[in-house]
Coordinates of C-alpha atoms in Angstrom, one line a residue:
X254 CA -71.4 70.9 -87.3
X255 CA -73.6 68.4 -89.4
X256 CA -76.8 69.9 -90.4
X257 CA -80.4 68.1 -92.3
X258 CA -83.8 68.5 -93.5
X259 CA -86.5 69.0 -90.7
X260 CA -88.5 66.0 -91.3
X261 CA -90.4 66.3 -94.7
X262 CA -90.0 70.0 -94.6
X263 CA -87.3 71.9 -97.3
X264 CA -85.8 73.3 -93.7
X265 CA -82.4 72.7 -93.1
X266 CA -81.0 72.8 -89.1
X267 CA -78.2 71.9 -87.0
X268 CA -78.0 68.4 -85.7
X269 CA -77.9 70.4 -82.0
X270 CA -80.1 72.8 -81.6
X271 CA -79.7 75.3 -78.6
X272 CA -82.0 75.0 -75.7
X273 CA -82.6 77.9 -73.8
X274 CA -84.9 77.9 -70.5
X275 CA -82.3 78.0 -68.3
X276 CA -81.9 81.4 -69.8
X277 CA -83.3 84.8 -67.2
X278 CA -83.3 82.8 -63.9
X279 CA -80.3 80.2 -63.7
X280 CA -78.1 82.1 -66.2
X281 CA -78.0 85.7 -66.4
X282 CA -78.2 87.6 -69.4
X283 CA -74.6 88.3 -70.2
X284 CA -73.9 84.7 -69.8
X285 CA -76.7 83.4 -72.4
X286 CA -75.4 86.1 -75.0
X287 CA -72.1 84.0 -74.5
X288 CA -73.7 81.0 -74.5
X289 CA -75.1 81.7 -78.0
X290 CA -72.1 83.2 -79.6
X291 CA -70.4 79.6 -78.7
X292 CA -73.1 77.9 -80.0
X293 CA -73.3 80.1 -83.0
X294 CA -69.5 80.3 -83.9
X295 CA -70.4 76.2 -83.3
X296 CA -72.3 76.1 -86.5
X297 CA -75.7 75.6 -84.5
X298 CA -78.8 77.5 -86.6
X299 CA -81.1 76.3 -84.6
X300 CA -82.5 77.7 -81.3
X301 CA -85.4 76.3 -79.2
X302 CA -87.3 78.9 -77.3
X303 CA -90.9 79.2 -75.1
X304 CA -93.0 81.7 -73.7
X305 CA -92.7 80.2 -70.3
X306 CA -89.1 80.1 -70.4
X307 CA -86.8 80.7 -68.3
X308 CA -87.7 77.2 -66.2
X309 CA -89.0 77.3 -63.1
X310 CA -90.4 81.2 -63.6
X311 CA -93.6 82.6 -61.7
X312 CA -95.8 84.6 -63.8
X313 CA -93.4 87.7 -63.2
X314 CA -90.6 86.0 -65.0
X315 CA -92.1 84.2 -68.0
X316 CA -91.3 85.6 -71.4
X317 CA -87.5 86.5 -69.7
X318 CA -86.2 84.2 -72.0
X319 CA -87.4 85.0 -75.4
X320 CA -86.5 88.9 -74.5
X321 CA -82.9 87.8 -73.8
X322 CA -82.6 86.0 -76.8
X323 CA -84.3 88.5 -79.0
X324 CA -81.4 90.8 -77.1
X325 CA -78.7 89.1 -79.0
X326 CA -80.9 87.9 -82.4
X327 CA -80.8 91.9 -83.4
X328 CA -79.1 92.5 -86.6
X329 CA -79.0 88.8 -87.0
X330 CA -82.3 87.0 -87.0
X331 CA -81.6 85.7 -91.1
X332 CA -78.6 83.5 -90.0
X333 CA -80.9 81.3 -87.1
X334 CA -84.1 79.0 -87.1
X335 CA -85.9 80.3 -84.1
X336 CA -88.6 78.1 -82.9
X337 CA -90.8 78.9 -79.7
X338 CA -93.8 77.2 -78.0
X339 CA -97.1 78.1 -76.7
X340 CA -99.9 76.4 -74.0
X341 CA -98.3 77.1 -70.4
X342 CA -99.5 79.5 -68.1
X343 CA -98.8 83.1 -69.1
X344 CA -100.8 85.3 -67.0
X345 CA -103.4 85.1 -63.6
X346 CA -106.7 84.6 -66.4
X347 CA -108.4 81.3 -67.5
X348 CA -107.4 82.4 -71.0
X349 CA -104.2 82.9 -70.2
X350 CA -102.8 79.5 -71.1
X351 CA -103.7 76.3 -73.4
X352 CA -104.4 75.7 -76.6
X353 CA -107.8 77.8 -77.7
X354 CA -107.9 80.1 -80.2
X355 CA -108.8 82.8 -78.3
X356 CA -104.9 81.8 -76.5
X357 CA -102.9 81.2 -79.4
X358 CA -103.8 83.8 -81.3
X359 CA -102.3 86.4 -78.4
X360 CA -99.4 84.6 -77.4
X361 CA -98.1 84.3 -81.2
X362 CA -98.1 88.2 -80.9
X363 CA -96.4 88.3 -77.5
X364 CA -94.0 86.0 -78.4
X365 CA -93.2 88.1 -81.7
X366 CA -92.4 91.4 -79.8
X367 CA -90.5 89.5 -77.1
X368 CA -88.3 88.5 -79.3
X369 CA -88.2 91.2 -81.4
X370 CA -89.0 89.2 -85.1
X371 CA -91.8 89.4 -87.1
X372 CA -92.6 85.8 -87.6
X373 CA -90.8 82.4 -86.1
X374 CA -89.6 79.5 -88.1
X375 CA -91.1 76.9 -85.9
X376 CA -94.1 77.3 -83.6
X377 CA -95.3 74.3 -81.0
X378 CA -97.6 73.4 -78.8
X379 CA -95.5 73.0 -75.7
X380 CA -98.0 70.5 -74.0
X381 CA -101.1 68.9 -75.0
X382 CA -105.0 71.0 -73.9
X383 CA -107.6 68.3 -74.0
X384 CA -109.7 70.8 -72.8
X385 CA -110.0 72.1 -76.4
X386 CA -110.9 70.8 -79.7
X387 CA -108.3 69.8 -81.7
X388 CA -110.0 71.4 -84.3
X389 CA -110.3 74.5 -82.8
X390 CA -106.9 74.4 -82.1
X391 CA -105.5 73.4 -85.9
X392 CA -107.2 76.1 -87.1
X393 CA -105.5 78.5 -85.2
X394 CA -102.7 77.4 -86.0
X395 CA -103.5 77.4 -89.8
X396 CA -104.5 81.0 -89.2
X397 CA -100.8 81.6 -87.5
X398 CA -99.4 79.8 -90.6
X399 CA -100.9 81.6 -93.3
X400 CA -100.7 85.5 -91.7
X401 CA -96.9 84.3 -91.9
X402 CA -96.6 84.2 -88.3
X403 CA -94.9 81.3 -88.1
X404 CA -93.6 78.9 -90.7
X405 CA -94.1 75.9 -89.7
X406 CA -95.8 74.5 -86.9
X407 CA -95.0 70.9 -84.1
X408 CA -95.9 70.0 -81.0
X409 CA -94.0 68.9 -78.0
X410 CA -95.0 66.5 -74.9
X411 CA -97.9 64.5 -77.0
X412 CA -98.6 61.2 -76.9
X413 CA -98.8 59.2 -79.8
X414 CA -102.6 58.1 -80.0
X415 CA -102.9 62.5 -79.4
X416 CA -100.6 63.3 -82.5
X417 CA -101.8 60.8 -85.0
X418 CA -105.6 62.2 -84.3
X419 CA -104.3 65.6 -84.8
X420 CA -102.3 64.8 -88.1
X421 CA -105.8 63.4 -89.1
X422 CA -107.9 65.9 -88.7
X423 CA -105.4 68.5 -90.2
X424 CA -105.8 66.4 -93.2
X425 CA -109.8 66.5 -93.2
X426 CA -109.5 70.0 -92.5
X427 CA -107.1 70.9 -95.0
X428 CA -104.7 72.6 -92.2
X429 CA -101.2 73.5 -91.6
X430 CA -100.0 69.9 -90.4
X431 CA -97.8 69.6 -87.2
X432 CA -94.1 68.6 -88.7
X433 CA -92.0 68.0 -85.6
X434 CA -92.5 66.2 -82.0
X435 CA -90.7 67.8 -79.4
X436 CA -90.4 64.7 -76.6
X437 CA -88.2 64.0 -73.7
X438 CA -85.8 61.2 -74.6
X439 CA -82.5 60.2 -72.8
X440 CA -81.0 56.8 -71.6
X441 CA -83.4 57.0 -68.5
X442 CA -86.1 57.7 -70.4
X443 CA -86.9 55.6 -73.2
X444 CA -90.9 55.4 -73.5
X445 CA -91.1 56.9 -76.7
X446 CA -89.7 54.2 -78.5
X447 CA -92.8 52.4 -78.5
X448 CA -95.1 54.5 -80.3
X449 CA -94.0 57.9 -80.6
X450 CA -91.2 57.5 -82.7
X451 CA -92.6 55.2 -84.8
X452 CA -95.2 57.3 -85.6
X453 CA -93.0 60.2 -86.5
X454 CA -90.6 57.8 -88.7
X455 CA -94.1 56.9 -90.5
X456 CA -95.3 60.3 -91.2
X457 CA -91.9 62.2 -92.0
X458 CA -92.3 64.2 -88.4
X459 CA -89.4 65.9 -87.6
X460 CA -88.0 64.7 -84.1
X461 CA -86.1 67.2 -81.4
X462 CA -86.3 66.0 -78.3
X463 CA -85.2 67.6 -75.0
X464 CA -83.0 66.5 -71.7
X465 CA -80.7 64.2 -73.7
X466 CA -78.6 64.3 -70.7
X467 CA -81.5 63.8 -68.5
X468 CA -81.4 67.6 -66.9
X469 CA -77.5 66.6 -65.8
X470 CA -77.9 63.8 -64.2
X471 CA -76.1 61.7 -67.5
X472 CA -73.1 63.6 -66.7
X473 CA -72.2 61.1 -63.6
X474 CA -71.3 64.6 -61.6
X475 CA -74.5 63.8 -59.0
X476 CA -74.7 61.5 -56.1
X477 CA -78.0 59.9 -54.8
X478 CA -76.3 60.1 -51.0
X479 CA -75.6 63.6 -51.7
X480 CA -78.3 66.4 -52.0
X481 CA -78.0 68.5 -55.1
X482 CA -76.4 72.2 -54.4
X483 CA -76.6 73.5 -58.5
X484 CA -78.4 72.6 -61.5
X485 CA -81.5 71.6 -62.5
X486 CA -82.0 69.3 -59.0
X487 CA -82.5 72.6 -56.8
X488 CA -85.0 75.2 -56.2
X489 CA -81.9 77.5 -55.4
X490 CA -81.5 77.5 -59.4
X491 CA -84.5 76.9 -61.0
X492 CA -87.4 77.4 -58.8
X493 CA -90.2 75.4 -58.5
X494 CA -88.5 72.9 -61.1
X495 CA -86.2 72.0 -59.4
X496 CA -88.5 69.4 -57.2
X497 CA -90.1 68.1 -61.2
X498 CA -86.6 67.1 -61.9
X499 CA -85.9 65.1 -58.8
X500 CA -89.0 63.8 -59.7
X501 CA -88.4 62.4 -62.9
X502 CA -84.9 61.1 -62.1
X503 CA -83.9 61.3 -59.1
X504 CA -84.6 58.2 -57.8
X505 CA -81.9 54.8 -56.4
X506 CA -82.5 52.9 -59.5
X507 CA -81.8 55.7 -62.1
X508 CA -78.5 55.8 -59.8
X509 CA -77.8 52.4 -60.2
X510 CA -78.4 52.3 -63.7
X511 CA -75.7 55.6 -64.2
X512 CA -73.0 53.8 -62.2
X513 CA -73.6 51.1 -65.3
X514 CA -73.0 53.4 -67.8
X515 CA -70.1 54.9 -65.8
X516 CA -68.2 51.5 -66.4
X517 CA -69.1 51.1 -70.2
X518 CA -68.0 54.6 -70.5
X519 CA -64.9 53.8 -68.4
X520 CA -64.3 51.0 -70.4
X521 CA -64.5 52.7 -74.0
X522 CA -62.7 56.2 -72.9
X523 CA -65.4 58.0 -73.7
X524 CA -67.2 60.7 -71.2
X525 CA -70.3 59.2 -70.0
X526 CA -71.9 63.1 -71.6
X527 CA -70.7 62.3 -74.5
X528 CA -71.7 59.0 -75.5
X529 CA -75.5 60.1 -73.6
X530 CA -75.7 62.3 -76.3
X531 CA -73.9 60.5 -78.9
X532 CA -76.5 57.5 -78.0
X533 CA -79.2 60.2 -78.9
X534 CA -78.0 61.2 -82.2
X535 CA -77.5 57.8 -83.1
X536 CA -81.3 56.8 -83.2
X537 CA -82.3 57.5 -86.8
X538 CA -85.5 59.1 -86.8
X539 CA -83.4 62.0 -84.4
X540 CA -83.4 65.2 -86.1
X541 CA -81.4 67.4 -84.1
X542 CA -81.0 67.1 -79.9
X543 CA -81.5 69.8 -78.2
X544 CA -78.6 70.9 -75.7
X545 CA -78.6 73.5 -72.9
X546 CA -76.1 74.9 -70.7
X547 CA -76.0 77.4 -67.5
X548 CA -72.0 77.7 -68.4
X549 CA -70.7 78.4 -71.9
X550 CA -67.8 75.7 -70.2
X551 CA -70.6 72.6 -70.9
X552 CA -70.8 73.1 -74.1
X553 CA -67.4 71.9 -74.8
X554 CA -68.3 68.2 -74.5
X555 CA -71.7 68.3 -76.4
X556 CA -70.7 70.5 -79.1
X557 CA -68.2 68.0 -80.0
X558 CA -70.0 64.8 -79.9
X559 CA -72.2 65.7 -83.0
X560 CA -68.7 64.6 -84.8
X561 CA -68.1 61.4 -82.7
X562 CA -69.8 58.4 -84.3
X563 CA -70.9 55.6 -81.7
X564 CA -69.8 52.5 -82.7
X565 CA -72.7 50.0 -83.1
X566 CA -71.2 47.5 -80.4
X567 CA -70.8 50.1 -78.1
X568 CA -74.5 51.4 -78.8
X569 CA -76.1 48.1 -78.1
X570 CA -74.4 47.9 -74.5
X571 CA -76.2 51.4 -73.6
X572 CA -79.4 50.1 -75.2
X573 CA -78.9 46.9 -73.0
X574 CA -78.0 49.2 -69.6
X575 CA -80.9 50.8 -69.6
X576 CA -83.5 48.7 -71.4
X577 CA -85.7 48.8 -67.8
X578 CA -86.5 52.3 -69.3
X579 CA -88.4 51.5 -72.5
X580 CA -91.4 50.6 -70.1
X581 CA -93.9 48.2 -72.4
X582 CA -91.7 46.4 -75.2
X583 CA -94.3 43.8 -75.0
X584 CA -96.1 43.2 -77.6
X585 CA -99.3 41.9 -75.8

């Protein structure tokens, strides 16, 4: 395992860091516990958790997934950076989700008993509440900071304009500062290379993002012509997710593009999972990918690639497969 600072931060974590929603609903418990001891006997410190988890959970379920972690973390919570997120719905009340303080301030404590620790390394904003002051919002998290709640604190699924007013006012307010950006980022999903990243390469941010593999769909093991039965595609597995994911790519020109990668992966003898993930890693302001599994069998591919080195010829024939995806390279 390769490991590095978090950003500006003195924190050190695993280049993979273990992503866990699957974890309650489309893996059972005694399956994540092996899950994590691969991951752990791995190298990987570094374990991405939310209070909504497991994905695709009614209000019943959520919080499943930080108790099953915290299961295993007993007697070992000193050897992992945990980090867990806040702003999805938790409960039937208005208060019961977002970004207030009133919000934050209860779900830090939730989140703390579920998972049986008194504070988390990394606390984040799992989705951006214009409803609420950034301000307001800051300071609660300053609050969380400070009563040693959490040590650090980032946000996931912001745009950039959104992040770069919130590092500002932390600064006039003299506030913990966010130090990460959680985003979506694959080969079929490129956005973020506009703004985002630059943004984060500018301020020292921390970057983790999810779906590397695009929720499976970078393994080449799906068909378009052939309805998903397993995995993140189906409400058999994940719920109501399932129909997001076949939302965000399951569509006749992501299909296309993935029979393209097929034949540069063919071509190199490489996996078309690992060089997905291997084209990830190789993006320099990349911190650590985050990886999940329903199967401790999938992890055998990923954990290995954080070893495999892309070559840069090989790199720039991904980037041209599935340049489509960057959406708005123009300038003007």
């Amino acid at each position: 395992m390769q490991y590095t600072k978090f950003g500006r931060t003195g924190l050190t974590v695993s280049r993979l860091c273990l992503g866990t929603m699957t974890f309650g609903l489309q893996t059972d418990e005694a399956a994540s516990h092996a899950i994590l001891d691969r991951t752990a006997e791995a190298g990987v410190n570094f374990i991405d958790l939310a209070d909504v988890y497991p994905l695709g959970a009614d209000n019943s379920l959520v919080g499943r997934t930080e108790e099953v972690v915290g299961r295993w973390l007993k007697g070992r919570r000193d050897q992992f950076i945990v980090a867990t997120k806040a702003c999805g719905e938790m409960g039937p009340s208005p208060w019961d989700k977002g970004a207030s303080r009133k919000h934050l301030l209860s779900a830090i404590d939730a989140s703390l008993d579920r998972i049986g620790t008194d504070y988390v390394d990394l606390y984040q904003l799992h989705s951006d509440d214009t409803d609420t002051p950034i301000d307001e919002t800051l300071e609660a998290l300053d609050t969380i900071v400070k009563s040693g709640k959490a040590r650090y604190v980032g946000v996931s699924n912001y745009l950039a304009y959104r992040l770069a007013r919130a590092l500002g006012r932390a600064d006039v307010l003299r506030v913990a500062r966010f130090v990460s950006v959680q985003p979506r980022y694959n080969l079929l999903f490129r956005q973020i290379e506009r703004e985002l990243l630059p943004l984060a390469s500018e301020e020292g941010l921390a970057v983790i993002p999810y779906n590397p593999l695009a929720g499976g769909l970078l393994t080449g093991k799906y068909r378009h012509d052939a309805a998903p039965t397993e995995g993140r595609f189906t409400s058999a597995t994940v719920g109501k997710a399932g129909a997001m994911y076949q939302q965000r790519y399951w569509h006749e020109r992501e299909f296309e593009t993935i029979e393209a990668l097929k034949g540069i992966a063919k071509d190199a003898g490489e996996s078309l999972t690992r060089l997905s993930l291997a084209w990830v890693l190789a993006n320099p302001t990349v911190t650590s990918a985050i990886i999940g599994a329903s199967r401790v069998e999938q992890l055998t591919e990923t954990l290995g690639t954080v070893d495999y080195t892309l070559p840069p010829e090989l790199k720039a024939k991904l980037d041209d497969a599935s340049h489509a995806y960057r959406w708005g390279d123009a300038a003007r």
